[in-house]
Amino acid sequence: MKNYDSMTDEMLALCYVGGDNRAFDELLTRNQQKLYSYILFVVRDTELANDVFQDTFVKVITKLQEGKYTDSGKFSFWLTRIAHNIIMDSYRQHKSEHIVEPTEDNDLSNLRSEDLMDINRENEFVNAQVMNDVRNMMDALPTPQREVVYMRFYQDLSFKEIAEMTGVSINTSLGRMRYALINMRRMAKEHNIQLNLEI
């Protein structure tokens, strides 16, 4: 019996290609939460996120079975790239960006940065307000800018990795981040929002 826990995602993918269906189950278990969080953050709609998530894994299965995966040591990047392409295709089909109002289960509260800080209650309240303001401003960004901010700050990816995943140049990724920060600073100034965290 194989010890799937000790295998990398890449090894599991190659086992699945070799006919081991349990290896794919393990791959799905390992990657579903991170991938779904990414998709939901970008599309901001639970129904669409579910569709994109399912389409992503259908495409992954198809590509694996067709032998279109080679072990590059970056299975999660490959997975995210497929999801990104499906999201972009769905936007192209609708011709224009579909704006969806945020819902209770569609925010960044699960990232809870305040949990990482050992601070008094007053500072905790201030920091919670700052993070809420940042989430609201991020929601107002165009999709490509919101996506690069999420990948950089919440997935801790380099600009090179972001460029690979989104299929653009590093300069384009950097440009999107620059415009995102400019837009967020402008929004903060327009609404007189203080973005300094209390330590």
mmCIF file of C-alpha atoms in Angstrom:
data_model
loop_
_atom_site.group_PDB
_atom_site.id
_atom_site.type_symbol
_atom_site.label_atom_id
_atom_site.label_comp_id
_atom_site.label_asym_id
_atom_site.label_seq_id
_atom_site.Cartn_x
_atom_site.Cartn_y
_atom_site.Cartn_z
ATOM 1 C CA MET A 1 0.000 0.000 0.000
ATOM 2 C CA LYS A 2 1.378 3.403 -0.994
ATOM 3 C CA ASN A 3 2.101 6.083 1.584
ATOM 4 C CA TYR A 4 0.498 9.082 -0.124
ATOM 5 C CA ASP A 5 1.406 11.452 2.738
ATOM 6 C CA SER A 6 5.094 11.227 1.882
ATOM 7 C CA MET A 7 4.518 11.904 -1.828
ATOM 8 C CA THR A 8 4.732 15.343 -3.445
ATOM 9 C CA ASP A 9 1.861 16.689 -5.539
ATOM 10 C CA GLU A 10 3.963 16.068 -8.624
ATOM 11 C CA MET A 11 4.502 12.412 -7.677
ATOM 12 C CA LEU A 12 0.769 11.999 -7.031
ATOM 13 C CA ALA A 13 -0.064 13.520 -10.430
ATOM 14 C CA LEU A 14 2.272 11.090 -12.163
ATOM 15 C CA CYS A 15 0.803 8.156 -10.168
ATOM 16 C CA TYR A 16 -2.663 9.198 -11.332
ATOM 17 C CA VAL A 17 -1.424 9.321 -14.935
ATOM 18 C CA GLY A 18 -0.192 5.772 -14.332
ATOM 19 C CA GLY A 19 -3.714 4.660 -13.347
ATOM 20 C CA ASP A 20 -3.797 5.234 -9.562
ATOM 21 C CA ASN A 21 -7.152 6.963 -8.888
ATOM 22 C CA ARG A 22 -6.505 7.218 -5.136
ATOM 23 C CA ALA A 23 -3.512 9.433 -5.911
ATOM 24 C CA PHE A 24 -5.884 11.917 -7.556
ATOM 25 C CA ASP A 25 -8.184 11.855 -4.507
ATOM 26 C CA GLU A 26 -5.183 12.832 -2.368
ATOM 27 C CA LEU A 27 -4.252 15.616 -4.824
ATOM 28 C CA LEU A 28 -7.783 16.993 -4.644
ATOM 29 C CA THR A 29 -7.825 16.869 -0.836
ATOM 30 C CA ARG A 30 -4.506 18.703 -0.591
ATOM 31 C CA ASN A 31 -5.301 21.476 -3.063
ATOM 32 C CA GLN A 32 -9.044 22.121 -2.940
ATOM 33 C CA GLN A 33 -9.173 24.673 -0.083
ATOM 34 C CA LYS A 34 -6.343 26.878 -1.348
ATOM 35 C CA LEU A 35 -7.563 26.734 -4.943
ATOM 36 C CA TYR A 36 -11.195 27.417 -4.034
ATOM 37 C CA SER A 37 -10.177 30.387 -1.826
ATOM 38 C CA TYR A 38 -8.228 31.857 -4.737
ATOM 39 C CA ILE A 39 -11.101 31.376 -7.195
ATOM 40 C CA LEU A 40 -13.720 32.812 -4.830
ATOM 41 C CA PHE A 41 -11.574 35.837 -4.071
ATOM 42 C CA VAL A 42 -11.139 36.613 -7.758
ATOM 43 C CA VAL A 43 -14.706 36.004 -8.981
ATOM 44 C CA ARG A 44 -16.561 37.138 -5.807
ATOM 45 C CA ASP A 45 -19.535 34.902 -6.502
ATOM 46 C CA THR A 46 -20.067 31.532 -4.786
ATOM 47 C CA GLU A 47 -21.982 29.925 -7.651
ATOM 48 C CA LEU A 48 -19.436 31.006 -10.250
ATOM 49 C CA ALA A 49 -16.579 29.946 -7.942
ATOM 50 C CA ASN A 50 -18.085 26.465 -7.639
ATOM 51 C CA ASP A 51 -18.432 26.231 -11.427
ATOM 52 C CA VAL A 52 -14.864 27.407 -12.027
ATOM 53 C CA PHE A 53 -13.552 25.007 -9.358
ATOM 54 C CA GLN A 54 -15.326 22.040 -10.969
ATOM 55 C CA ASP A 55 -14.265 23.099 -14.478
ATOM 56 C CA THR A 56 -10.678 23.396 -13.262
ATOM 57 C CA PHE A 57 -10.566 19.837 -11.965
ATOM 58 C CA VAL A 58 -12.307 18.480 -15.063
ATOM 59 C CA LYS A 59 -9.624 20.189 -17.157
ATOM 60 C CA VAL A 60 -6.875 18.909 -14.834
ATOM 61 C CA ILE A 61 -8.143 15.329 -15.198
ATOM 62 C CA THR A 62 -8.374 15.720 -18.980
ATOM 63 C CA LYS A 63 -4.875 17.186 -19.292
ATOM 64 C CA LEU A 64 -3.388 14.519 -17.015
ATOM 65 C CA GLN A 65 -5.075 11.717 -18.965
ATOM 66 C CA GLU A 66 -3.910 13.226 -22.258
ATOM 67 C CA GLY A 67 -0.335 13.263 -20.933
ATOM 68 C CA LYS A 68 -0.158 17.081 -21.006
ATOM 69 C CA TYR A 69 1.434 17.339 -17.565
ATOM 70 C CA THR A 70 5.161 17.071 -17.032
ATOM 71 C CA ASP A 71 6.722 17.137 -13.587
ATOM 72 C CA SER A 72 8.124 20.642 -13.323
ATOM 73 C CA GLY A 73 7.980 20.736 -9.527
ATOM 74 C CA LYS A 74 5.165 23.281 -9.660
ATOM 75 C CA PHE A 75 1.880 21.377 -9.641
ATOM 76 C CA SER A 76 0.045 24.048 -7.595
ATOM 77 C CA PHE A 77 1.149 26.750 -10.082
ATOM 78 C CA TRP A 78 -0.096 24.600 -12.957
ATOM 79 C CA LEU A 79 -3.413 24.129 -11.141
ATOM 80 C CA THR A 80 -3.814 27.857 -10.418
ATOM 81 C CA ARG A 81 -2.902 28.717 -14.012
ATOM 82 C CA ILE A 82 -5.688 26.462 -15.297
ATOM 83 C CA ALA A 83 -8.179 28.108 -12.890
ATOM 84 C CA HIS A 84 -6.969 31.573 -13.950
ATOM 85 C CA ASN A 85 -7.493 30.733 -17.636
ATOM 86 C CA ILE A 86 -11.012 29.427 -16.963
ATOM 87 C CA ILE A 87 -11.871 32.614 -15.031
ATOM 88 C CA MET A 88 -10.547 34.810 -17.856
ATOM 89 C CA ASP A 89 -12.476 32.743 -20.436
ATOM 90 C CA SER A 90 -15.691 33.206 -18.463
ATOM 91 C CA TYR A 91 -15.114 36.986 -18.354
ATOM 92 C CA ARG A 92 -14.489 37.053 -22.089
ATOM 93 C CA GLN A 93 -17.729 35.165 -22.712
ATOM 94 C CA HIS A 94 -19.684 37.795 -20.804
ATOM 95 C CA LYS A 95 -17.911 40.556 -22.785
ATOM 96 C CA SER A 96 -17.790 42.759 -19.694
ATOM 97 C CA GLU A 97 -16.925 42.277 -16.075
ATOM 98 C CA HIS A 98 -19.810 40.984 -13.999
ATOM 99 C CA ILE A 99 -20.007 42.967 -10.762
ATOM 100 C CA VAL A 100 -21.363 41.032 -7.810
ATOM 101 C CA GLU A 101 -22.207 42.486 -4.422
ATOM 102 C CA PRO A 102 -20.133 40.982 -1.599
ATOM 103 C CA THR A 103 -21.949 38.484 0.608
ATOM 104 C CA GLU A 104 -21.308 37.345 4.172
ATOM 105 C CA ASP A 105 -19.327 34.298 3.059
ATOM 106 C CA ASN A 106 -17.413 36.207 0.381
ATOM 107 C CA ASP A 107 -14.849 38.244 2.244
ATOM 108 C CA LEU A 108 -11.331 37.919 3.569
ATOM 109 C CA SER A 109 -12.299 37.461 7.215
ATOM 110 C CA ASN A 110 -10.945 33.913 7.084
ATOM 111 C CA LEU A 111 -7.494 35.457 6.620
ATOM 112 C CA ARG A 112 -7.821 37.133 10.036
ATOM 113 C CA SER A 113 -4.512 38.953 10.242
ATOM 114 C CA GLU A 114 -5.485 40.238 13.698
ATOM 115 C CA ASP A 115 -5.159 36.669 15.019
ATOM 116 C CA LEU A 116 -1.441 36.935 14.351
ATOM 117 C CA MET A 117 -0.986 39.923 16.613
ATOM 118 C CA ASP A 118 -0.787 39.899 20.373
ATOM 119 C CA ILE A 119 -2.219 43.344 21.083
ATOM 120 C CA ASN A 120 -4.650 44.992 23.434
ATOM 121 C CA ARG A 121 -8.382 45.231 22.656
ATOM 122 C CA GLU A 122 -8.274 48.848 21.491
ATOM 123 C CA ASN A 123 -5.516 48.163 18.976
ATOM 124 C CA GLU A 124 -7.313 45.002 17.912
ATOM 125 C CA PHE A 125 -10.435 47.042 17.130
ATOM 126 C CA VAL A 126 -8.417 49.615 15.156
ATOM 127 C CA ASN A 127 -6.627 46.878 13.207
ATOM 128 C CA ALA A 128 -9.895 45.071 12.466
ATOM 129 C CA GLN A 129 -11.296 48.320 11.049
ATOM 130 C CA VAL A 130 -8.171 48.876 8.938
ATOM 131 C CA MET A 131 -8.342 45.334 7.540
ATOM 132 C CA ASN A 132 -12.046 45.796 6.792
ATOM 133 C CA ASP A 133 -11.259 49.026 4.930
ATOM 134 C CA VAL A 134 -8.503 47.252 2.964
ATOM 135 C CA ARG A 135 -10.894 44.414 2.025
ATOM 136 C CA ASN A 136 -13.501 46.917 0.852
ATOM 137 C CA MET A 137 -10.949 48.787 -1.261
ATOM 138 C CA MET A 138 -9.634 45.514 -2.733
ATOM 139 C CA ASP A 139 -13.191 44.562 -3.684
ATOM 140 C CA ALA A 140 -13.424 47.823 -5.663
ATOM 141 C CA LEU A 141 -10.274 47.082 -7.706
ATOM 142 C CA PRO A 142 -10.526 45.740 -11.263
ATOM 143 C CA THR A 143 -10.164 41.943 -11.370
ATOM 144 C CA PRO A 144 -6.547 41.779 -12.690
ATOM 145 C CA GLN A 145 -5.373 44.186 -9.962
ATOM 146 C CA ARG A 146 -7.341 42.397 -7.214
ATOM 147 C CA GLU A 147 -5.907 39.070 -8.365
ATOM 148 C CA VAL A 148 -2.265 40.220 -8.247
ATOM 149 C CA VAL A 149 -2.743 41.787 -4.783
ATOM 150 C CA TYR A 150 -4.266 38.541 -3.498
ATOM 151 C CA MET A 151 -1.498 36.386 -4.952
ATOM 152 C CA ARG A 152 1.254 38.677 -3.659
ATOM 153 C CA PHE A 153 0.017 39.403 -0.139
ATOM 154 C CA TYR A 154 -2.210 36.462 0.746
ATOM 155 C CA GLN A 155 -0.476 33.647 -1.160
ATOM 156 C CA ASP A 156 3.009 35.182 -0.745
ATOM 157 C CA LEU A 157 3.950 34.561 -4.390
ATOM 158 C CA SER A 158 6.783 36.337 -6.179
ATOM 159 C CA PHE A 159 6.036 38.530 -9.189
ATOM 160 C CA LYS A 160 7.733 35.914 -11.367
ATOM 161 C CA GLU A 161 5.355 33.251 -10.027
ATOM 162 C CA ILE A 162 2.360 35.565 -10.474
ATOM 163 C CA ALA A 163 3.418 36.254 -14.062
ATOM 164 C CA GLU A 164 3.689 32.504 -14.768
ATOM 165 C CA MET A 165 0.277 31.771 -13.268
ATOM 166 C CA THR A 166 -1.574 34.571 -14.987
ATOM 167 C CA GLY A 167 0.204 34.252 -18.339
ATOM 168 C CA VAL A 168 1.549 37.802 -18.457
ATOM 169 C CA SER A 169 5.015 39.337 -18.252
ATOM 170 C CA ILE A 170 6.635 40.225 -14.932
ATOM 171 C CA ASN A 171 6.391 43.899 -15.954
ATOM 172 C CA THR A 172 2.633 43.538 -16.441
ATOM 173 C CA SER A 173 2.307 41.916 -12.988
ATOM 174 C CA LEU A 174 4.350 44.722 -11.441
ATOM 175 C CA GLY A 175 2.271 47.293 -13.317
ATOM 176 C CA ARG A 176 -0.979 45.788 -12.046
ATOM 177 C CA MET A 177 0.338 45.886 -8.486
ATOM 178 C CA ARG A 178 1.473 49.477 -8.927
ATOM 179 C CA TYR A 179 -1.943 50.545 -10.234
ATOM 180 C CA ALA A 180 -3.685 48.582 -7.471
ATOM 181 C CA LEU A 181 -1.663 50.429 -4.818
ATOM 182 C CA ILE A 182 -2.250 53.777 -6.534
ATOM 183 C CA ASN A 183 -5.995 53.071 -6.678
ATOM 184 C CA MET A 184 -6.113 51.951 -3.044
ATOM 185 C CA ARG A 185 -4.182 55.044 -1.901
ATOM 186 C CA ARG A 186 -6.564 57.229 -3.919
ATOM 187 C CA MET A 187 -9.604 55.530 -2.365
ATOM 188 C CA ALA A 188 -8.097 55.905 1.109
ATOM 189 C CA LYS A 189 -7.473 59.609 0.507
ATOM 190 C CA GLU A 190 -10.913 60.234 -1.000
ATOM 191 C CA HIS A 191 -12.651 58.552 1.945
ATOM 192 C CA ASN A 192 -10.211 59.800 4.572
ATOM 193 C CA ILE A 193 -9.309 56.219 5.577
ATOM 194 C CA GLN A 194 -6.357 55.642 7.910
ATOM 195 C CA LEU A 195 -4.436 52.513 6.878
ATOM 196 C CA ASN A 196 -1.825 52.304 9.643
ATOM 197 C CA LEU A 197 -2.010 49.198 11.832
ATOM 198 C CA GLU A 198 -1.516 49.627 15.559
ATOM 199 C CA ILE A 199 1.176 47.383 17.036
#
